[in-house]
Amino acid sequence: MAVKVSMKVNGKPVSAEVEERTLLVTLIRENLRLTGTHVGCDTAQCGACTVHMNGKAIKSCSIVAMQAEGADILTIEGVAKADGTLHPMQAAFKENHGLQCGFCTPGMVMNALEFAKGHPNPTEQEVRESLEGNLCRCTGYHNIVKSIVAGAKAMAGGR
Amino acid sequence: MRAFNYHRPSSLKDAAALAAKQAEAKYLAGGQSLVQAMKLRLSAPSDLVDLNAIGDLKALKADGSGVTIGAMVRHAEVAASSAVQKAIPALAALAGTIGDRQVRHMGTIGGSLANNDPAADYPAAVLGLGATIVTNAGKHEADKFFKGLFETALKPNEIITQVVFPVPKRAAYMKFKNPASRFAIVGVFVADFGGNVRVAVTGAGPCAFRQADMEKALAAKFAPESVANIKVKADGLNNDLHASPEYRAHLVTVMAKRAVEAALK
Ligand SMILES: Cc1cc2nc3c(=O)[nH]c(=O)nc-3n(C[C@H](O)[C@H](O)[C@H](O)COP(=O)(O)OP(=O)(O)OC[C@H]3O[C@@H](n4cnc5c(N)ncnc54)[C@H](O)[C@@H]3O)c2cc1C
Ligand code: FES
Ligand code: FES
């Protein structure tokens, strides 16, 4: 059977006819073609699929799309300015070499920028704890932590 | 994932009625355990009854006399609640150690208790504090709620509505966590109600259980040394790739001692 699901994604109202068992990440990637949200593990471990739902970071592979009915969803595509200017958190990842292959990066950035809103001046330890749900196979995390500390400060400064 | 029908009722009554009508309905809270299980086809309900639109299940109240947490309250809300931090700091702290921040934004206390994972954290707090689990059909005392591996006293289609915790004089929770999932390999919750002490263990057995020897020793003297030499039997404890029953038995004593130390701080 198919159901209609409607929500706001990156500020725009969207709706789609999907099967009930469609995951939120599947809707985002396959129906909406927003492929910046990645699927690393499909088992709620890696965080590559992290998006914001009503302002909170969640793993979009671990809920069905119907759970986001009426919600406000933000994906990595909605983070930079329309003219392409990077969000301060994205810029911090670039400046601090916070990525190598880039597969984990969208999830890292989505989690980090929500975390940074509540922690404008986080310690390295707080940042490491905030990354419990995000795995990276390349960087060894050091530069990701540096990026988030810098990004959080930049976000606080820009306010 | 197998196909299913999806429902989002806006009242408790409708939710129960919807579930009763279907052969194999399941309630959906945050999906943090259920959606995973369905993806693996470990669970294949005919219908999902989503509890997210039921406002009654989202209340969170805390004061000097008790803490009441609605079934749909997320782990992150409990962890961040200044009222819970004040009334039972150990409970707020426990909620803040569940999984990771993304999981804490979705996962709920009702889902965690109904699921009764042997390594889940909330069962330790519920049993350690002697909480009451309120449902649409009545009440369950913590001591009679956890029945076994993923098994509880809930009847088919019974809905947890809220959990009521009494406020102890002091309490603490210590867990030795699986570094990947943060689930408890062993977790111990210690609560002192002034002479009456409760010690609840999660992660070690098929479900959370109390440790009577430690409770007695701590009631006589609430100090780390009271439990430091109490040996726990390994018989019947969990055996998996993370830890042997003997190691888990050892960890129960270590975590209990650390929990008492933390409660005294
Ligand atoms: C990566 C990861 C790490 C995790 N780490 C931890 C951890 O360290 N410690 C820990 O304790 N947990 C951990 N969890 C589990 C997490 O706490 C879940 O929140 C919890 O298991 C329940 O999920 P949920 O609330 O989304 O419920 P769901 O998954 O939606 O439901 C779980 C079960 O409960 C039933 N149910 C839900 N609500 C009710 C209700 N009100 N009444 C009756 N039945 C109901 C459902 O039908 C289902 O059978 C982790 C999960 C993940 C994915
Ligand atoms: S793909 Fe969702 S957590 Fe890995
Ligand atoms: S940069 Fe390659 S997985 Fe993180």
Tab-separated table of C-alpha atoms and ligand atoms in Angstrom:
chain	number	residue	atom	x	y	z
A	1	MET	CA	0.000	0.000	0.000
A	2	ALA	CA	1.061	3.560	-0.468
A	3	VAL	CA	0.580	6.513	1.830
A	4	LYS	CA	1.076	10.189	1.289
A	5	VAL	CA	3.744	11.804	3.416
A	6	SER	CA	4.306	15.546	3.654
A	7	MET	CA	6.975	17.557	5.408
A	8	LYS	CA	9.240	20.540	4.978
A	9	VAL	CA	12.725	19.760	3.711
A	10	ASN	CA	15.297	22.558	3.719
A	11	GLY	CA	12.488	25.071	4.056
A	12	LYS	CA	10.413	23.782	1.118
A	13	PRO	CA	7.173	21.854	1.507
A	14	VAL	CA	7.458	18.419	-0.112
A	15	SER	CA	5.149	15.447	-0.340
A	16	ALA	CA	5.444	11.993	-1.830
A	17	GLU	CA	3.525	8.759	-2.234
A	18	VAL	CA	5.577	6.094	-0.499
A	19	GLU	CA	5.209	2.638	0.950
A	20	GLU	CA	4.705	2.716	4.732
A	21	ARG	CA	8.009	0.897	5.212
A	22	THR	CA	10.012	3.610	3.440
A	23	LEU	CA	12.773	4.924	5.690
A	24	LEU	CA	13.233	8.671	6.046
A	25	VAL	CA	16.704	8.378	4.480
A	26	THR	CA	15.248	6.529	1.475
A	27	LEU	CA	12.678	9.272	0.961
A	28	ILE	CA	15.407	11.910	1.168
A	29	ARG	CA	17.834	10.179	-1.186
A	30	GLU	CA	15.585	8.392	-3.663
A	31	ASN	CA	12.382	10.406	-3.833
A	32	LEU	CA	13.844	13.852	-3.224
A	33	ARG	CA	17.229	13.050	-4.814
A	34	LEU	CA	19.081	14.777	-1.987
A	35	THR	CA	22.035	12.392	-1.974
A	36	GLY	CA	24.221	14.397	0.384
A	37	THR	CA	22.708	12.406	3.256
A	38	HIS	CA	24.668	9.135	3.220
A	39	VAL	CA	23.960	5.565	4.271
A	40	GLY	CA	27.032	4.029	5.874
A	41	CYS	CA	25.753	1.189	8.006
A	42	ASP	CA	21.965	1.152	7.797
A	43	THR	CA	21.964	-0.067	11.425
A	44	ALA	CA	21.946	3.200	13.442
A	45	GLN	CA	25.660	2.961	14.230
A	46	CYS	CA	27.603	5.318	11.945
A	47	GLY	CA	25.689	8.611	11.832
A	48	ALA	CA	26.382	9.236	8.106
A	49	CYS	CA	22.613	9.622	7.639
A	50	THR	CA	22.249	12.342	10.312
A	51	VAL	CA	19.711	15.077	9.513
A	52	HIS	CA	17.797	17.496	11.722
A	53	MET	CA	14.165	16.818	12.512
A	54	ASN	CA	12.499	19.814	14.147
A	55	GLY	CA	15.941	21.121	15.042
A	56	LYS	CA	17.352	17.920	16.572
A	57	ALA	CA	20.009	15.673	15.070
A	58	ILE	CA	18.637	12.192	14.341
A	59	LYS	CA	19.668	9.184	12.256
A	60	SER	CA	17.399	9.129	9.215
A	61	CYS	CA	18.072	5.424	8.576
A	62	SER	CA	16.441	4.491	11.849
A	63	ILE	CA	12.978	5.974	11.465
A	64	VAL	CA	10.309	5.470	8.825
A	65	ALA	CA	9.380	8.488	6.720
A	66	MET	CA	5.893	8.580	8.263
A	67	GLN	CA	7.483	9.458	11.603
A	68	ALA	CA	8.559	12.726	10.001
A	69	GLU	CA	5.063	13.595	8.767
A	70	GLY	CA	4.581	17.340	9.240
A	71	ALA	CA	8.138	17.795	10.507
A	72	ASP	CA	10.780	20.305	9.571
A	73	ILE	CA	13.762	18.453	8.089
A	74	LEU	CA	17.168	19.965	7.413
A	75	THR	CA	19.725	18.072	5.309
A	76	ILE	CA	23.291	18.987	4.388
A	77	GLU	CA	22.001	20.548	1.143
A	78	GLY	CA	20.124	23.148	3.174
A	79	VAL	CA	23.085	24.306	5.235
A	80	ALA	CA	25.131	26.575	2.929
A	81	LYS	CA	23.800	29.943	1.763
A	82	ALA	CA	21.966	30.105	-1.563
A	83	ASP	CA	24.978	31.781	-3.180
A	84	GLY	CA	27.184	28.858	-2.160
A	85	THR	CA	28.864	30.506	0.841
A	86	LEU	CA	29.668	27.698	3.264
A	87	HIS	CA	28.092	27.568	6.706
A	88	PRO	CA	30.732	28.410	9.366
A	89	MET	CA	30.776	24.733	10.452
A	90	GLN	CA	31.376	23.570	6.866
A	91	ALA	CA	34.072	26.221	6.449
A	92	ALA	CA	35.720	25.014	9.669
A	93	PHE	CA	35.864	21.432	8.332
A	94	LYS	CA	37.484	22.744	5.153
A	95	GLU	CA	40.003	24.947	6.953
A	96	ASN	CA	40.987	22.321	9.515
A	97	HIS	CA	41.209	19.416	7.068
A	98	GLY	CA	38.347	17.735	8.927
A	99	LEU	CA	37.668	15.277	6.133
A	100	GLN	CA	39.480	12.864	3.884
A	101	CYS	CA	37.157	10.743	1.726
A	102	GLY	CA	34.188	12.841	2.861
A	103	PHE	CA	31.742	9.972	3.291
A	104	CYS	CA	31.044	10.625	6.968
A	105	THR	CA	31.221	14.406	6.582
A	106	PRO	CA	27.570	15.317	5.949
A	107	GLY	CA	26.563	13.432	9.091
A	108	MET	CA	29.453	14.928	11.060
A	109	VAL	CA	28.521	18.458	10.018
A	110	MET	CA	24.797	17.991	10.695
A	111	ASN	CA	25.447	16.573	14.147
A	112	ALA	CA	28.119	19.173	14.925
A	113	LEU	CA	26.178	22.218	13.957
A	114	GLU	CA	23.232	21.253	16.106
A	115	PHE	CA	25.546	20.361	19.012
A	116	ALA	CA	27.328	23.715	18.636
A	117	LYS	CA	24.090	25.642	19.066
A	118	GLY	CA	23.934	24.410	22.672
A	119	HIS	CA	27.723	24.536	23.167
A	120	PRO	CA	29.144	27.761	21.742
A	121	ASN	CA	32.570	27.149	23.289
A	122	PRO	CA	32.914	23.377	23.685
A	123	THR	CA	35.910	21.609	25.176
A	124	GLU	CA	37.654	18.913	23.177
A	125	GLN	CA	36.206	16.322	25.563
A	126	GLU	CA	32.640	17.568	25.020
A	127	VAL	CA	33.158	17.426	21.262
A	128	ARG	CA	34.457	13.856	21.439
A	129	GLU	CA	31.427	12.841	23.506
A	130	SER	CA	29.124	14.513	20.986
A	131	LEU	CA	30.599	12.269	18.286
A	132	GLU	CA	29.587	8.998	19.964
A	133	GLY	CA	27.060	8.382	17.211
A	134	ASN	CA	29.299	9.283	14.257
A	135	LEU	CA	32.001	7.035	12.815
A	136	CYS	CA	34.835	8.048	10.484
A	137	ARG	CA	37.019	5.462	8.762
A	138	CYS	CA	39.663	7.933	7.565
A	139	THR	CA	40.639	10.837	9.743
A	140	GLY	CA	41.279	9.388	13.177
A	141	TYR	CA	38.941	12.123	14.442
A	142	HIS	CA	41.629	14.635	15.520
A	143	ASN	CA	40.910	17.110	12.760
A	144	ILE	CA	37.162	16.572	13.036
A	145	VAL	CA	37.367	17.569	16.698
A	146	LYS	CA	39.486	20.601	15.794
A	147	SER	CA	36.997	21.565	13.079
A	148	ILE	CA	34.015	21.372	15.444
A	149	VAL	CA	35.731	23.417	18.166
A	150	ALA	CA	36.580	26.078	15.552
A	151	GLY	CA	33.175	25.858	13.872
A	152	ALA	CA	31.325	26.282	17.157
A	153	LYS	CA	33.347	29.398	17.971
A	154	ALA	CA	32.759	30.792	14.482
A	155	MET	CA	29.029	30.160	14.801
A	156	ALA	CA	28.895	31.886	18.179
A	157	GLY	CA	30.906	34.814	16.836
A	158	GLY	CA	28.687	35.253	13.810
A	159	ARG	CA	25.535	35.558	15.862
B	1	MET	CA	11.565	-4.711	6.087
B	2	ARG	CA	8.200	-6.445	5.631
B	3	ALA	CA	5.244	-4.319	4.588
B	4	PHE	CA	2.868	-3.022	7.278
B	5	ASN	CA	-0.009	-0.613	7.741
B	6	TYR	CA	0.676	2.635	9.556
B	7	HIS	CA	-1.666	4.433	11.984
B	8	ARG	CA	-1.242	7.628	13.978
B	9	PRO	CA	-4.072	7.913	16.517
B	10	SER	CA	-4.338	11.058	18.628
B	11	SER	CA	-5.730	9.466	21.791
B	12	LEU	CA	-4.746	6.597	24.017
B	13	LYS	CA	-8.171	5.040	23.610
B	14	ASP	CA	-7.954	5.050	19.831
B	15	ALA	CA	-4.441	3.621	19.963
B	16	ALA	CA	-5.516	0.681	22.113
B	17	ALA	CA	-8.624	0.092	19.986
B	18	LEU	CA	-6.589	0.150	16.772
B	19	ALA	CA	-4.025	-2.291	18.122
B	20	ALA	CA	-6.712	-4.645	19.431
B	21	LYS	CA	-8.307	-4.856	15.985
B	22	GLN	CA	-5.150	-6.100	14.251
B	23	ALA	CA	-3.600	-9.536	14.339
B	24	GLU	CA	-0.078	-8.367	15.001
B	25	ALA	CA	0.060	-4.698	15.767
B	26	LYS	CA	2.969	-3.012	17.504
B	27	TYR	CA	3.218	0.419	19.046
B	28	LEU	CA	5.845	2.726	17.603
B	29	ALA	CA	7.624	5.153	19.946
B	30	GLY	CA	10.925	6.466	18.538
B	31	GLY	CA	11.647	3.420	16.403
B	32	GLN	CA	15.169	3.205	17.807
B	33	SER	CA	14.792	-0.474	18.635
B	34	LEU	CA	11.701	-1.443	16.667
B	35	VAL	CA	12.656	-0.058	13.232
B	36	GLN	CA	16.063	-1.730	13.567
B	37	ALA	CA	14.437	-5.049	14.452
B	38	MET	CA	12.016	-4.702	11.541
B	39	LYS	CA	14.843	-3.983	9.100
B	40	LEU	CA	16.452	-7.248	10.189
B	41	ARG	CA	13.052	-8.962	9.943
B	42	LEU	CA	13.388	-9.981	13.574
B	43	SER	CA	10.041	-8.265	13.940
B	44	ALA	CA	7.340	-8.121	11.261
B	45	PRO	CA	4.197	-6.503	12.638
B	46	SER	CA	1.102	-6.261	10.446
B	47	ASP	CA	0.412	-2.753	11.743
B	48	LEU	CA	2.347	0.019	13.432
B	49	VAL	CA	0.398	2.230	15.809
B	50	ASP	CA	2.501	5.383	16.211
B	51	LEU	CA	2.165	6.964	19.676
B	52	ASN	CA	3.755	10.298	18.653
B	53	ALA	CA	0.524	12.252	18.289
B	54	ILE	CA	-0.742	11.421	21.784
B	55	GLY	CA	0.008	14.526	23.826
B	56	ASP	CA	-0.797	12.888	27.192
B	57	LEU	CA	2.307	10.717	26.903
B	58	LYS	CA	4.746	13.629	26.665
B	59	ALA	CA	4.481	15.200	30.136
B	60	LEU	CA	7.514	15.488	32.397
B	61	LYS	CA	7.112	16.599	36.026
B	62	ALA	CA	9.631	16.618	38.817
B	63	ASP	CA	9.721	18.030	42.336
B	64	GLY	CA	10.838	17.041	45.816
B	65	SER	CA	8.161	14.361	46.107
B	66	GLY	CA	8.730	12.516	42.852
B	67	VAL	CA	9.535	12.432	39.167
B	68	THR	CA	6.870	11.502	36.622
B	69	ILE	CA	8.017	10.824	33.079
B	70	GLY	CA	5.543	10.335	30.234
B	71	ALA	CA	6.139	7.231	28.107
B	72	MET	CA	7.011	9.306	25.006
B	73	VAL	CA	9.524	11.579	26.726
B	74	ARG	CA	12.868	11.305	24.923
B	75	HIS	CA	16.095	10.373	26.691
B	76	ALA	CA	17.579	13.788	25.776
B	77	GLU	CA	14.703	15.633	27.492
B	78	VAL	CA	15.196	13.709	30.743
B	79	ALA	CA	18.961	14.286	30.611
B	80	ALA	CA	18.523	18.032	30.045
B	81	SER	CA	15.645	18.616	32.480
B	82	SER	CA	16.812	20.851	35.318
B	83	ALA	CA	13.884	19.647	37.440
B	84	VAL	CA	14.981	15.999	37.089
B	85	GLN	CA	18.622	16.985	37.625
B	86	LYS	CA	17.557	18.557	40.891
B	87	ALA	CA	15.152	15.857	42.125
B	88	ILE	CA	17.092	12.706	41.097
B	89	PRO	CA	20.431	13.684	39.541
B	90	ALA	CA	21.344	10.027	38.989
B	91	LEU	CA	18.295	9.555	36.756
B	92	ALA	CA	19.111	12.557	34.539
B	93	ALA	CA	22.724	11.422	34.342
B	94	LEU	CA	21.674	7.882	33.366
B	95	ALA	CA	19.474	9.181	30.551
B	96	GLY	CA	22.433	11.199	29.276
B	97	THR	CA	24.558	8.055	28.894
B	98	ILE	CA	22.111	6.138	26.712
B	99	GLY	CA	23.443	5.500	23.218
B	100	ASP	CA	24.503	8.676	21.430
B	101	ARG	CA	22.902	12.106	21.034
B	102	GLN	CA	21.003	11.164	17.878
B	103	VAL	CA	19.527	8.089	19.603
B	104	ARG	CA	18.695	10.171	22.686
B	105	HIS	CA	16.736	12.627	20.545
B	106	MET	CA	14.362	9.845	19.416
B	107	GLY	CA	14.437	7.065	22.034
B	108	THR	CA	11.803	7.074	24.775
B	109	ILE	CA	11.476	5.698	28.292
B	110	GLY	CA	8.276	3.822	27.384
B	111	GLY	CA	9.949	2.141	24.423
B	112	SER	CA	12.998	1.238	26.454
B	113	LEU	CA	10.967	-0.373	29.260
B	114	ALA	CA	8.543	-2.201	26.948
B	115	ASN	CA	11.476	-3.511	24.944
B	116	ASN	CA	13.382	-4.626	28.077
B	117	ASP	CA	16.720	-5.179	26.378
B	118	PRO	CA	18.988	-7.060	28.813
B	119	ALA	CA	21.613	-4.300	28.432
B	120	ALA	CA	19.278	-1.293	28.641
B	121	ASP	CA	19.905	1.444	31.217
B	122	TYR	CA	16.424	2.579	32.282
B	123	PRO	CA	15.445	-0.797	33.802
B	124	ALA	CA	18.265	-0.325	36.332
B	125	ALA	CA	16.835	3.039	37.423
B	126	VAL	CA	13.246	1.802	37.495
B	127	LEU	CA	14.153	-1.228	39.602
B	128	GLY	CA	16.778	0.598	41.669
B	129	LEU	CA	14.360	3.365	42.614
B	130	GLY	CA	11.324	1.085	42.934
B	131	ALA	CA	9.375	3.112	40.378
B	132	THR	CA	5.791	2.481	39.301
B	133	ILE	CA	4.990	1.840	35.647
B	134	VAL	CA	1.566	3.231	34.845
B	135	THR	CA	-0.341	1.886	31.837
B	136	ASN	CA	-3.729	2.314	30.182
B	137	ALA	CA	-4.816	-0.791	32.110
B	138	GLY	CA	-3.396	-0.142	35.584
B	139	LYS	CA	-0.075	-0.058	37.382
B	140	HIS	CA	2.982	-2.298	37.623
B	141	GLU	CA	5.453	-2.243	40.493
B	142	ALA	CA	9.061	-2.305	39.272
B	143	ASP	CA	9.736	-5.481	41.257
B	144	LYS	CA	7.146	-7.366	39.224
B	145	PHE	CA	7.672	-5.769	35.806
B	146	PHE	CA	10.879	-7.252	34.375
B	147	LYS	CA	10.139	-10.908	33.634
B	148	GLY	CA	13.055	-12.095	31.504
B	149	LEU	CA	14.880	-11.563	28.232
B	150	PHE	CA	12.851	-8.917	26.343
B	151	GLU	CA	9.898	-9.982	28.484
B	152	THR	CA	7.791	-7.768	30.764
B	153	ALA	CA	4.543	-7.939	32.725
B	154	LEU	CA	2.782	-5.943	29.976
B	155	LYS	CA	-0.254	-7.711	28.497
B	156	PRO	CA	-0.647	-7.770	24.705
B	157	ASN	CA	-1.489	-4.239	23.491
B	158	GLU	CA	-1.099	-2.677	26.950
B	159	ILE	CA	0.337	0.850	26.644
B	160	ILE	CA	2.801	2.356	29.112
B	161	THR	CA	1.604	5.899	29.830
B	162	GLN	CA	4.059	7.131	32.456
B	163	VAL	CA	6.673	6.106	34.974
B	164	VAL	CA	6.604	7.480	38.523
B	165	PHE	CA	9.862	7.579	40.485
B	166	PRO	CA	10.125	8.232	44.228
B	167	VAL	CA	12.956	10.566	45.285
B	168	PRO	CA	15.778	8.842	47.211
B	169	LYS	CA	18.071	10.450	49.755
B	170	ARG	CA	20.956	9.727	47.399
B	171	ALA	CA	21.564	7.544	44.382
B	172	ALA	CA	24.003	6.878	41.563
B	173	TYR	CA	24.354	4.767	38.445
B	174	MET	CA	27.605	3.376	37.128
B	175	LYS	CA	27.920	1.476	33.902
B	176	PHE	CA	30.698	-0.368	32.232
B	177	LYS	CA	29.647	0.323	28.707
B	178	ASN	CA	30.099	-1.369	25.410
B	179	PRO	CA	32.350	1.178	23.701
B	180	ALA	CA	30.535	0.843	20.363
B	181	SER	CA	26.842	0.949	21.324
B	182	ARG	CA	27.106	2.372	24.914
B	183	PHE	CA	24.704	-0.352	26.058
B	184	ALA	CA	25.605	-1.644	29.526
B	185	ILE	CA	27.908	-4.657	29.702
B	186	VAL	CA	27.159	-4.222	33.384
B	187	GLY	CA	25.379	-1.288	35.005
B	188	VAL	CA	24.523	-0.894	38.688
B	189	PHE	CA	22.020	1.568	40.147
B	190	VAL	CA	22.249	2.168	43.899
B	191	ALA	CA	19.575	4.139	45.778
B	192	ASP	CA	19.505	4.978	49.473
B	193	PHE	CA	16.087	5.835	50.888
B	194	GLY	CA	17.471	6.333	54.391
B	195	GLY	CA	17.989	2.867	55.829
B	196	ASN	CA	16.244	1.149	52.948
B	197	VAL	CA	18.743	0.596	50.138
B	198	ARG	CA	18.036	-0.810	46.674
B	199	VAL	CA	20.685	-2.146	44.302
B	200	ALA	CA	19.652	-2.975	40.735
B	201	VAL	CA	21.879	-4.570	38.115
B	202	THR	CA	21.443	-4.403	34.341
B	203	GLY	CA	23.460	-5.936	31.511
B	204	ALA	CA	24.582	-8.894	33.592
B	205	GLY	CA	21.542	-11.183	33.411
B	206	PRO	CA	18.564	-11.826	31.101
B	207	CYS	CA	16.934	-8.710	32.558
B	208	ALA	CA	17.541	-6.252	35.393
B	209	PHE	CA	17.625	-7.793	38.885
B	210	ARG	CA	18.226	-6.728	42.484
B	211	GLN	CA	21.268	-7.765	44.517
B	212	ALA	CA	19.999	-8.622	48.014
B	213	ASP	CA	23.390	-9.170	49.713
B	214	MET	CA	24.555	-5.721	48.694
B	215	GLU	CA	21.281	-4.127	49.734
B	216	LYS	CA	21.587	-5.627	53.205
B	217	ALA	CA	25.216	-4.615	53.616
B	218	LEU	CA	24.537	-1.062	52.430
B	219	ALA	CA	21.497	-0.684	54.669
B	220	ALA	CA	23.765	-1.487	57.630
B	221	LYS	CA	26.445	0.898	56.407
B	222	PHE	CA	26.206	2.968	53.235
B	223	ALA	CA	29.863	2.900	52.226
B	224	PRO	CA	31.906	1.479	49.329
B	225	GLU	CA	33.677	-1.015	51.596
B	226	SER	CA	30.332	-2.594	52.480
B	227	VAL	CA	30.063	-4.037	48.968
B	228	ALA	CA	33.735	-4.248	47.969
B	229	ASN	CA	34.102	-7.846	49.120
B	230	ILE	CA	30.712	-9.190	48.119
B	231	LYS	CA	31.262	-11.813	45.430
B	232	VAL	CA	28.463	-12.274	42.912
B	233	LYS	CA	27.813	-15.751	41.477
B	234	ALA	CA	28.425	-16.110	37.731
B	235	ASP	CA	25.718	-18.789	37.315
B	236	GLY	CA	23.057	-17.674	34.864
B	237	LEU	CA	24.784	-14.437	33.901
B	238	ASN	CA	25.091	-13.440	30.237
B	239	ASN	CA	27.846	-14.865	28.083
B	240	ASP	CA	28.650	-13.154	24.791
B	241	LEU	CA	31.598	-11.863	22.788
B	242	HIS	CA	31.817	-8.792	25.029
B	243	ALA	CA	32.164	-10.508	28.401
B	244	SER	CA	32.045	-13.903	30.111
B	245	PRO	CA	29.677	-14.589	33.043
B	246	GLU	CA	32.664	-14.561	35.436
B	247	TYR	CA	33.811	-11.177	34.180
B	248	ARG	CA	30.276	-9.778	34.447
B	249	ALA	CA	30.001	-11.105	38.021
B	250	HIS	CA	33.248	-9.328	38.872
B	251	LEU	CA	32.010	-6.120	37.224
B	252	VAL	CA	28.815	-6.093	39.310
B	253	THR	CA	30.894	-5.683	42.472
B	254	VAL	CA	33.188	-3.073	40.909
B	255	MET	CA	30.294	-1.004	39.502
B	256	ALA	CA	28.339	-1.261	42.772
B	257	LYS	CA	31.337	0.027	44.714
B	258	ARG	CA	31.798	2.916	42.282
B	259	ALA	CA	28.087	3.723	42.384
B	260	VAL	CA	28.170	3.969	46.191
B	261	GLU	CA	31.259	6.201	45.968
B	262	ALA	CA	29.463	8.422	43.467
B	263	ALA	CA	26.279	8.548	45.560
B	264	LEU	CA	28.291	9.765	48.556
B	265	LYS	CA	29.883	12.635	46.605
C	1	LIG	C1	22.920	2.913	18.290
C	1	LIG	C2	22.034	2.677	19.468
C	1	LIG	C3	22.569	2.692	20.743
C	1	LIG	C4	21.773	2.477	21.857
C	1	LIG	N1	22.361	2.490	23.095
C	1	LIG	C5	21.597	2.299	24.189
C	1	LIG	C6	22.166	2.334	25.498
C	1	LIG	O1	23.353	2.589	25.693
C	1	LIG	N2	21.357	2.098	26.556
C	1	LIG	C7	20.019	1.857	26.398
C	1	LIG	O2	19.339	1.668	27.395
C	1	LIG	N3	19.453	1.831	25.194
C	1	LIG	C8	20.205	2.048	24.083
C	1	LIG	N4	19.614	2.018	22.848
C	1	LIG	C9	18.163	1.767	22.742
C	1	LIG	C10	17.381	3.063	22.925
C	1	LIG	O3	17.448	3.462	24.277
C	1	LIG	C11	15.902	3.011	22.526
C	1	LIG	O4	15.376	4.255	22.798
C	1	LIG	C12	15.032	2.086	23.275
C	1	LIG	O5	15.465	0.789	23.075
C	1	LIG	C13	13.571	2.135	22.805
C	1	LIG	O6	13.418	2.720	21.560
C	1	LIG	P1	12.182	3.635	21.275
C	1	LIG	O7	11.829	4.422	22.433
C	1	LIG	O8	12.464	4.332	20.003
C	1	LIG	O9	11.003	2.572	21.071
C	1	LIG	P2	10.593	1.737	19.779
C	1	LIG	O10	11.804	1.212	19.129
C	1	LIG	O11	9.664	2.536	18.955
C	1	LIG	O12	9.771	0.582	20.481
C	1	LIG	C14	10.427	-0.449	21.224
C	1	LIG	C15	9.406	-1.484	21.694
C	1	LIG	O13	8.579	-0.933	22.719
C	1	LIG	C16	7.194	-0.959	22.360
C	1	LIG	N5	6.629	0.287	22.896
C	1	LIG	C17	7.080	1.544	22.636
C	1	LIG	N6	6.412	2.446	23.394
C	1	LIG	C18	5.510	1.744	24.123
C	1	LIG	C19	4.536	2.127	25.115
C	1	LIG	N7	4.358	3.406	25.497
C	1	LIG	N8	3.783	1.133	25.667
C	1	LIG	C20	3.966	-0.159	25.316
C	1	LIG	N9	4.876	-0.563	24.393
C	1	LIG	C21	5.642	0.371	23.822
C	1	LIG	C22	7.191	-1.090	20.845
C	1	LIG	O14	6.023	-1.710	20.392
C	1	LIG	C23	8.416	-1.936	20.602
C	1	LIG	O15	8.142	-3.284	20.801
C	1	LIG	C24	20.379	2.243	21.705
C	1	LIG	C25	19.815	2.240	20.428
C	1	LIG	C26	20.620	2.462	19.316
C	1	LIG	C27	19.990	2.463	17.959
C	2	FES	S1	23.395	4.846	7.938
C	2	FES	FE1	22.213	5.614	9.576
C	2	FES	S2	23.532	5.422	11.241
C	2	FES	FE2	24.685	4.503	9.640
C	3	FES	S1	36.474	11.192	5.991
C	3	FES	FE1	36.297	9.193	5.182
C	3	FES	S2	34.874	8.305	6.570
C	3	FES	FE2	35.294	10.175	7.503
